[in-house]
CSV table of C-alpha atoms in Angstrom, one decimal:
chain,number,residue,atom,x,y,z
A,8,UNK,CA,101.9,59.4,-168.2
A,9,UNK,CA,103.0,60.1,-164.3
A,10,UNK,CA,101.9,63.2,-164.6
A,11,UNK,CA,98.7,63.0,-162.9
A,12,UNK,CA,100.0,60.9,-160.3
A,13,UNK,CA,103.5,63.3,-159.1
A,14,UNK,CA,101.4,64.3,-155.6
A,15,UNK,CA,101.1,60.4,-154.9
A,16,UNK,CA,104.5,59.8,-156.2
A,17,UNK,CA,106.2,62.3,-154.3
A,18,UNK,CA,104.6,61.9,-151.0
A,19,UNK,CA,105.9,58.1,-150.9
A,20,UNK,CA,109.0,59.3,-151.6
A,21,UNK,CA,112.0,58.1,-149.9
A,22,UNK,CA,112.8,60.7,-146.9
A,23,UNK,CA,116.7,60.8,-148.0
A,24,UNK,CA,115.8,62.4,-151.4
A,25,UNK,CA,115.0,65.8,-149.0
A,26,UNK,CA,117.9,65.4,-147.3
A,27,UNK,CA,120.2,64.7,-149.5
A,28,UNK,CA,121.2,61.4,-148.2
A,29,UNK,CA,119.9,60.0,-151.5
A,30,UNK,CA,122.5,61.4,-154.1
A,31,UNK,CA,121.6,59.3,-157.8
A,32,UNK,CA,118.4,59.0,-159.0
A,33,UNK,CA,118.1,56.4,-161.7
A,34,UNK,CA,115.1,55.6,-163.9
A,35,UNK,CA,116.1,53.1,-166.4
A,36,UNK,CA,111.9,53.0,-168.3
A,37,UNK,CA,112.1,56.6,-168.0
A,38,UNK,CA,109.2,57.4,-170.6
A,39,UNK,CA,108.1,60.7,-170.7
A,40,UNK,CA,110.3,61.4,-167.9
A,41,UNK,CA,107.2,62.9,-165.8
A,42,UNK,CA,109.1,61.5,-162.4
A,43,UNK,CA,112.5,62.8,-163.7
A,44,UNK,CA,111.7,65.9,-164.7
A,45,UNK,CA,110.0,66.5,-161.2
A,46,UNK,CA,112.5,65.2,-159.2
A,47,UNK,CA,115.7,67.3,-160.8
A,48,UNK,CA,113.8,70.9,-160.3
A,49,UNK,CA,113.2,70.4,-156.5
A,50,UNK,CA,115.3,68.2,-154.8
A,51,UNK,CA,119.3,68.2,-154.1
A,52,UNK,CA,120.1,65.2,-155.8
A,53,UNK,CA,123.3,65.2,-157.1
A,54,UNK,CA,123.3,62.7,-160.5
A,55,UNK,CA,120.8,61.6,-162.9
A,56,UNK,CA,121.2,58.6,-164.9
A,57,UNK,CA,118.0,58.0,-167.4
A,58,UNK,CA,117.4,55.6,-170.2
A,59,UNK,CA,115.3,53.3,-172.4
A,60,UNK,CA,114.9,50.9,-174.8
A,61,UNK,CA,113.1,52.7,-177.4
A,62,UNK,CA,116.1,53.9,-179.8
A,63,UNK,CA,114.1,56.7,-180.7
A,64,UNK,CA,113.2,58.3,-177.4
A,65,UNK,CA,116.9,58.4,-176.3
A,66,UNK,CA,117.9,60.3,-179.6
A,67,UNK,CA,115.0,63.0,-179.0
A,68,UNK,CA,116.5,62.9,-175.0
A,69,UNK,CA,120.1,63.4,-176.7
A,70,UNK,CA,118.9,66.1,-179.0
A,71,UNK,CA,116.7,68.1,-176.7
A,72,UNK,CA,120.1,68.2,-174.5
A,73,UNK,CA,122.6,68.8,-176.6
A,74,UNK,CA,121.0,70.4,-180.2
A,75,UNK,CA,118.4,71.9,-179.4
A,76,UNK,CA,118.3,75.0,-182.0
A,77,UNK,CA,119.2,72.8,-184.4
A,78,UNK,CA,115.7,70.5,-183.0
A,79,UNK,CA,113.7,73.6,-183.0
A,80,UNK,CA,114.7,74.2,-186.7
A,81,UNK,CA,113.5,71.2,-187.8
A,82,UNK,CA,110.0,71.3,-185.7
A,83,UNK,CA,109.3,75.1,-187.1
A,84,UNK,CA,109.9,74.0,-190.9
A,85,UNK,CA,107.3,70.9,-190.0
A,86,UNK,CA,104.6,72.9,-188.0
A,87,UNK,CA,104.8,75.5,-190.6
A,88,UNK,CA,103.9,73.3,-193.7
A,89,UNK,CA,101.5,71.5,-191.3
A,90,UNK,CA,99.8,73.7,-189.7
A,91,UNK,CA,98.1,76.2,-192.5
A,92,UNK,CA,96.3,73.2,-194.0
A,93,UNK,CA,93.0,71.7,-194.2
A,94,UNK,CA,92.4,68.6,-192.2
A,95,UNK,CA,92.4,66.2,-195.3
A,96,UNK,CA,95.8,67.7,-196.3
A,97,UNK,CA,97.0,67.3,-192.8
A,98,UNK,CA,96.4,63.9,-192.6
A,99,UNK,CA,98.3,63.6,-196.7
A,100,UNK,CA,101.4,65.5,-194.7
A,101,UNK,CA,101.2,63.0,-191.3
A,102,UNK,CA,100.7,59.8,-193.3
A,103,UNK,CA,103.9,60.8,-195.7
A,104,UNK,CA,106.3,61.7,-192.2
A,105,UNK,CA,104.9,58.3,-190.3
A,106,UNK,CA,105.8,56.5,-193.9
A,107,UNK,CA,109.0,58.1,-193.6
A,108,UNK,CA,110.1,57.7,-190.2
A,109,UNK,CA,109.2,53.8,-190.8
A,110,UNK,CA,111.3,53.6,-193.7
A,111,UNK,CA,114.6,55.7,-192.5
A,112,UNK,CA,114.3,54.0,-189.0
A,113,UNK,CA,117.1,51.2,-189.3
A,114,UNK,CA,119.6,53.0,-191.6
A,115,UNK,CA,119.6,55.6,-188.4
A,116,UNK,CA,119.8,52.9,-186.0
A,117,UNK,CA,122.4,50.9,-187.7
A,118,UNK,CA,124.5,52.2,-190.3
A,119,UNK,CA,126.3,55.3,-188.5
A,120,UNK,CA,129.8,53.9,-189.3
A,121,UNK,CA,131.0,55.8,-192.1
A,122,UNK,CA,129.0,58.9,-191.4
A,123,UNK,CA,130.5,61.9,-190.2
A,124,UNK,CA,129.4,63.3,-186.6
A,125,UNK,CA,127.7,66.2,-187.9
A,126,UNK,CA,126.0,64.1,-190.6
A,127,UNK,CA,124.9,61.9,-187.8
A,128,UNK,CA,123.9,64.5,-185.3
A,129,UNK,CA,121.8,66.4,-188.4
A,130,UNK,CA,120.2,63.2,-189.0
A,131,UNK,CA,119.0,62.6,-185.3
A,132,UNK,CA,118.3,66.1,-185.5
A,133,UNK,CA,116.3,65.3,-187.7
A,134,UNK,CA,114.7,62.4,-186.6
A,135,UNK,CA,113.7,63.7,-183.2
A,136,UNK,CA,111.8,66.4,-184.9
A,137,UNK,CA,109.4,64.2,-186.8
A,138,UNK,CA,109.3,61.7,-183.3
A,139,UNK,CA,107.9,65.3,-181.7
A,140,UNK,CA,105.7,65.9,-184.9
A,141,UNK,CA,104.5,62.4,-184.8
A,142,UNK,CA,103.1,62.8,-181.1
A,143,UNK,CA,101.7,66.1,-181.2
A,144,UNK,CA,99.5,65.1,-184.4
A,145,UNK,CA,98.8,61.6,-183.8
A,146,UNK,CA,95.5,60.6,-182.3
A,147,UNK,CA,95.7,60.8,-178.4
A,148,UNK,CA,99.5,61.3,-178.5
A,149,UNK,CA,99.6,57.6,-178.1
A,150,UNK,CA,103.0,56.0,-178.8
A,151,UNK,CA,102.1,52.3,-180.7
A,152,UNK,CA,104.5,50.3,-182.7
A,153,UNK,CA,103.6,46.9,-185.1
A,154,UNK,CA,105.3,44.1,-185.0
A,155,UNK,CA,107.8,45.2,-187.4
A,156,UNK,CA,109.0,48.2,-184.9
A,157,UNK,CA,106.8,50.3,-187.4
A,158,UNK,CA,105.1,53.4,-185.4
A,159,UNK,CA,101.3,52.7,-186.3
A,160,UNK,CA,99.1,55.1,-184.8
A,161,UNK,CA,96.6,57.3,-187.0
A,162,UNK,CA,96.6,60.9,-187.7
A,163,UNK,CA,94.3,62.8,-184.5
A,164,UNK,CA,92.1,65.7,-185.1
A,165,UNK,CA,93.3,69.1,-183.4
A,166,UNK,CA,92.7,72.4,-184.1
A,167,UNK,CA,96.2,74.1,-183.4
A,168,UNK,CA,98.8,70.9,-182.0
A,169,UNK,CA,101.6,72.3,-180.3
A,170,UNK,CA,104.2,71.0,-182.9
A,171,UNK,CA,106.7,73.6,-181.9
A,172,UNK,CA,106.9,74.2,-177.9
A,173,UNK,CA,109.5,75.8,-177.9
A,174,UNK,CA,109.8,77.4,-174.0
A,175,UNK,CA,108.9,74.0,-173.0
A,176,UNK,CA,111.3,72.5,-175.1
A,177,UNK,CA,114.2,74.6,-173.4
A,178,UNK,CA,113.2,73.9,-170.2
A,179,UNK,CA,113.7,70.3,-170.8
A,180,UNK,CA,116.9,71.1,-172.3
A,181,UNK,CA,118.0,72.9,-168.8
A,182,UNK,CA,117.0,70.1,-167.1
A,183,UNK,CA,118.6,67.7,-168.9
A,184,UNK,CA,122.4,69.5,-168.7
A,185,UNK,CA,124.6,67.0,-166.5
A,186,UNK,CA,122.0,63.8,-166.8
A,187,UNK,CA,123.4,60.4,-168.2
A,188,UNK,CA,121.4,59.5,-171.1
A,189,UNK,CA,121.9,55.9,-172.2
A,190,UNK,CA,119.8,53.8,-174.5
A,191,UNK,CA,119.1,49.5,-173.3
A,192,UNK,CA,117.4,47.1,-171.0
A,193,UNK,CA,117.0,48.2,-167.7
A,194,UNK,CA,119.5,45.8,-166.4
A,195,UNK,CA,122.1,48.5,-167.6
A,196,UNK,CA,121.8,50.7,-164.6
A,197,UNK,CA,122.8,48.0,-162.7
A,198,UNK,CA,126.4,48.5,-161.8
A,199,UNK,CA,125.1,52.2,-160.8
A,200,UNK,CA,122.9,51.0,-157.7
A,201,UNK,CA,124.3,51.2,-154.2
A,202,UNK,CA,122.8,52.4,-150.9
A,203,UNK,CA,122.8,56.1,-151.8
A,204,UNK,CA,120.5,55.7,-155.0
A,205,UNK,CA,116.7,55.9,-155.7
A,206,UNK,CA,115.4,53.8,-158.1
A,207,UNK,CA,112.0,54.4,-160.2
A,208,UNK,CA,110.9,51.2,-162.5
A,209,UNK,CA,107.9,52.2,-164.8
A,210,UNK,CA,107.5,48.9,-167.2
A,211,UNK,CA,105.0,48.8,-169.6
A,212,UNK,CA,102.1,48.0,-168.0
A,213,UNK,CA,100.2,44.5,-167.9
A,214,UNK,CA,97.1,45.1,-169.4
A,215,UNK,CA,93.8,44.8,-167.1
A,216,UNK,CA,92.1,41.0,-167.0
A,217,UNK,CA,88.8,40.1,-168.8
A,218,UNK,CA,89.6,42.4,-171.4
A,219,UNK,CA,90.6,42.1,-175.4
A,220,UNK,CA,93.7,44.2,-175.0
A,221,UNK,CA,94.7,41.5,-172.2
A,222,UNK,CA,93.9,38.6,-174.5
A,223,UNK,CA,96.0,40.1,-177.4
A,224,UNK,CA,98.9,41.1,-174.5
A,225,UNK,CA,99.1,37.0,-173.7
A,226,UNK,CA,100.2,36.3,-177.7
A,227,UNK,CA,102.2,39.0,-179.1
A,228,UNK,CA,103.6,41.4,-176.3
A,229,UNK,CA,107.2,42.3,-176.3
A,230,UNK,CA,107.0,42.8,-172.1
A,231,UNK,CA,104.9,39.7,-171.5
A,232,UNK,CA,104.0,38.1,-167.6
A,233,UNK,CA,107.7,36.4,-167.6
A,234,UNK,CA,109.2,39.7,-168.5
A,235,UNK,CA,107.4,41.0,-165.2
A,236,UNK,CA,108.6,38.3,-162.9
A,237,UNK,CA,112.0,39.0,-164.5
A,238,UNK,CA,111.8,42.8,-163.6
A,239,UNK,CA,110.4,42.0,-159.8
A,240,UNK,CA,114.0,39.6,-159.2
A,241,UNK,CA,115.6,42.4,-160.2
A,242,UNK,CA,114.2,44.7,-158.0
A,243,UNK,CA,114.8,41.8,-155.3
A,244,UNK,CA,118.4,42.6,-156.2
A,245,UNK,CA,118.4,45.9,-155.9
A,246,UNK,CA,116.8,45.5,-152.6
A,247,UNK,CA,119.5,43.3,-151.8
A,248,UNK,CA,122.0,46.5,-151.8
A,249,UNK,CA,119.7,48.8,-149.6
A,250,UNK,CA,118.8,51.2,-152.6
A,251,UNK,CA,115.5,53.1,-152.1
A,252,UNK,CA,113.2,51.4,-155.1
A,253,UNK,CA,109.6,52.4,-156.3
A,254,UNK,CA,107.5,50.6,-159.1
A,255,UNK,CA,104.3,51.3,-160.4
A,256,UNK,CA,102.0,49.0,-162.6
A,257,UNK,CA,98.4,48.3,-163.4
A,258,UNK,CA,95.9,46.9,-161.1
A,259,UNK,CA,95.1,43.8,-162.0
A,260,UNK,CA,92.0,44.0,-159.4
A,261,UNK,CA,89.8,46.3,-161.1
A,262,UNK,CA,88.0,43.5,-163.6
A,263,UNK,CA,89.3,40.4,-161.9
A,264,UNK,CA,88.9,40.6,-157.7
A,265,UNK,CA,90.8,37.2,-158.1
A,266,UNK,CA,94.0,38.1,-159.9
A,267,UNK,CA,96.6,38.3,-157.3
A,268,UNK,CA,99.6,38.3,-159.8
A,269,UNK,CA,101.1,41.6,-158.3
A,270,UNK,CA,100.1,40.9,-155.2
A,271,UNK,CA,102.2,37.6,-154.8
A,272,UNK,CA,105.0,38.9,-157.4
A,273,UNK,CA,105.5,41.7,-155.1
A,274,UNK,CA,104.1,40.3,-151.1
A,275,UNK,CA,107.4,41.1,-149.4
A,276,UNK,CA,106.9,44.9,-150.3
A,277,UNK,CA,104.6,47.7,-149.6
A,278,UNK,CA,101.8,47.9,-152.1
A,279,UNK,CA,100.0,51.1,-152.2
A,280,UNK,CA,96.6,51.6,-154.6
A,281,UNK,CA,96.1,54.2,-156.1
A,282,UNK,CA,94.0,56.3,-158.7
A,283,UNK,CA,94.4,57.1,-161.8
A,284,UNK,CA,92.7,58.9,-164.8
A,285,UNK,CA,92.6,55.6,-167.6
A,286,UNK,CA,92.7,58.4,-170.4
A,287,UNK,CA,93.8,56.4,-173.5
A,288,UNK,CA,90.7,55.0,-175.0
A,289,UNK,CA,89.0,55.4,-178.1
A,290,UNK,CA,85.8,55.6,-176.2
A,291,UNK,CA,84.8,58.5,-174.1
A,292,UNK,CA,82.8,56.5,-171.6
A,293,UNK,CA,85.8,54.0,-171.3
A,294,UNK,CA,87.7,56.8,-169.2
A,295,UNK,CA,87.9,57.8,-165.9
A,296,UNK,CA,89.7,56.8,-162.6
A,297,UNK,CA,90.8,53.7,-161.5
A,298,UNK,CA,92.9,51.5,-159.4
């Protein structure tokens, strides 16, 4: 997440964000929404527009905003059969909602004609709980999908996961009253860009050089190097308006000294390094900062 990095991010921030020269912000990979959620408690900007293509990160967006008791329902019924068991009957309860959520996943996503709005809305009320429930009991509160579009990561070992936040849950809610939420490519936000927006691009990330996850990236990503040189002539055309743009990737640089890729992909623009805690790793020595 951007968390760690919000000091670095806001300091390079464009100086009409303050002033409220800059009034849209647009982040169209928005994530976690670390940058977002920042941005829209301190500074004067006067629309929001977020998205991304993950389907079910813009329902839990939409349902955080606009039904949230009806979210927090749903989350206190799951933490409280979750919660009072043993670890082994904790994972019997994760590995049944993962098996769910993979199975119900495209009747949500495609069959809402015929439903009624409330049956819909109960649904994705529904389904955002168990995406929360998912994340907060999953090991590392890593988001990882198959092939098939099938969530895939394995039941985590805490003590007390905080399946039911709910103060931080209604501050998200708060923050999210008056913010487009749209679900797509990042092309969408297109037609949104002119000289008075900021624009924050957080792709997934190329994985590092000279390492297995790098090897497996090259056969079977979604987002693969093409995808990346895609993203950075759109950016170019952004540019091309006079919006106020930031990006952030990987650092190719910190196992291969000669893999310029970013570099060349993005010479006519300021490149700043930074670090950053690499915290998702199955191995605790496989942690720590980096470029």
């Amino acid at each position: 997440g951007k968390r760690q990095l919000l000091k670095e991010i806001d300091r390079l921030l464009p100086e009409g964000i303050r002033t409220g020269e800059i009034t849209r912000y647009i982040e169209p990979m928005v994530g976690g929404g670390a940058v977002f959620f920042h941005l829209v408690q301190r500074y004067p900007i006067k629309e929001f527009f977020i998205s991304d293509y993950n389907w079910d990160l813009f329902v839990a967006f939409r349902i955080i905003k606009t039904r949230l008791p009806a979210l927090l329902h749903e989350l206190q019924a799951l933490a409280d059969e979750y919660l009072p068991l043993s670890h082994d009957d904790r994972a019997i309860l994760f590995y049944r909602v993962r098996d769910e959520y993979n199975q119900e996943r495209p009747g949500l996503k495609f069959t809402k004609r015929g439903r009624s709005r409330r049956r819909m809305q109960d649904a994705w009320a529904r389904r955002a709980a168990k995406t929360i429930f998912l994340n907060r009991t999953c090991f590392n509160g890593l988001y990882r999908v198959n092939s098939r579009g099938d969530f895939n990561v394995p039941h985590g070992r805490y003590r007390n996961p905080p399946i039911l936040d709910e103060a931080n849950l209604a501050s998200a809610s708060h923050a999210l009253q008056g913010v487009h939420v749209s679900c797509g490519s990042y092309e969408i936000c297109g037609p949104h860009v002119d000289t008075t927006t900021f624009v924050y691009l957080d792709p997934p990330y190329r994985p590092l050089p000279n390492t297995p996850s790098f090897t497996d990236y090259a056969q079977k990503s979604s987002f693969g190097d093409e995808d990346q040189r895609t993203l950075a002539a759109f950016y170019a055309e952004l540019d091309a308006r006079d919006a106020s743009l930031m990006l952030s990737n990987s650092d190719p640089h910190v196992t291969d000294e000669d893999d310029d890729f970013f570099d060349e992909l993005y010479s006519d623009y300021r490149i700043r390094r930074v670090q950053a805690n690499r915290a998702i790793n199955s191995v605790g020595s496989g942690r720590g900062a980096i470029s």
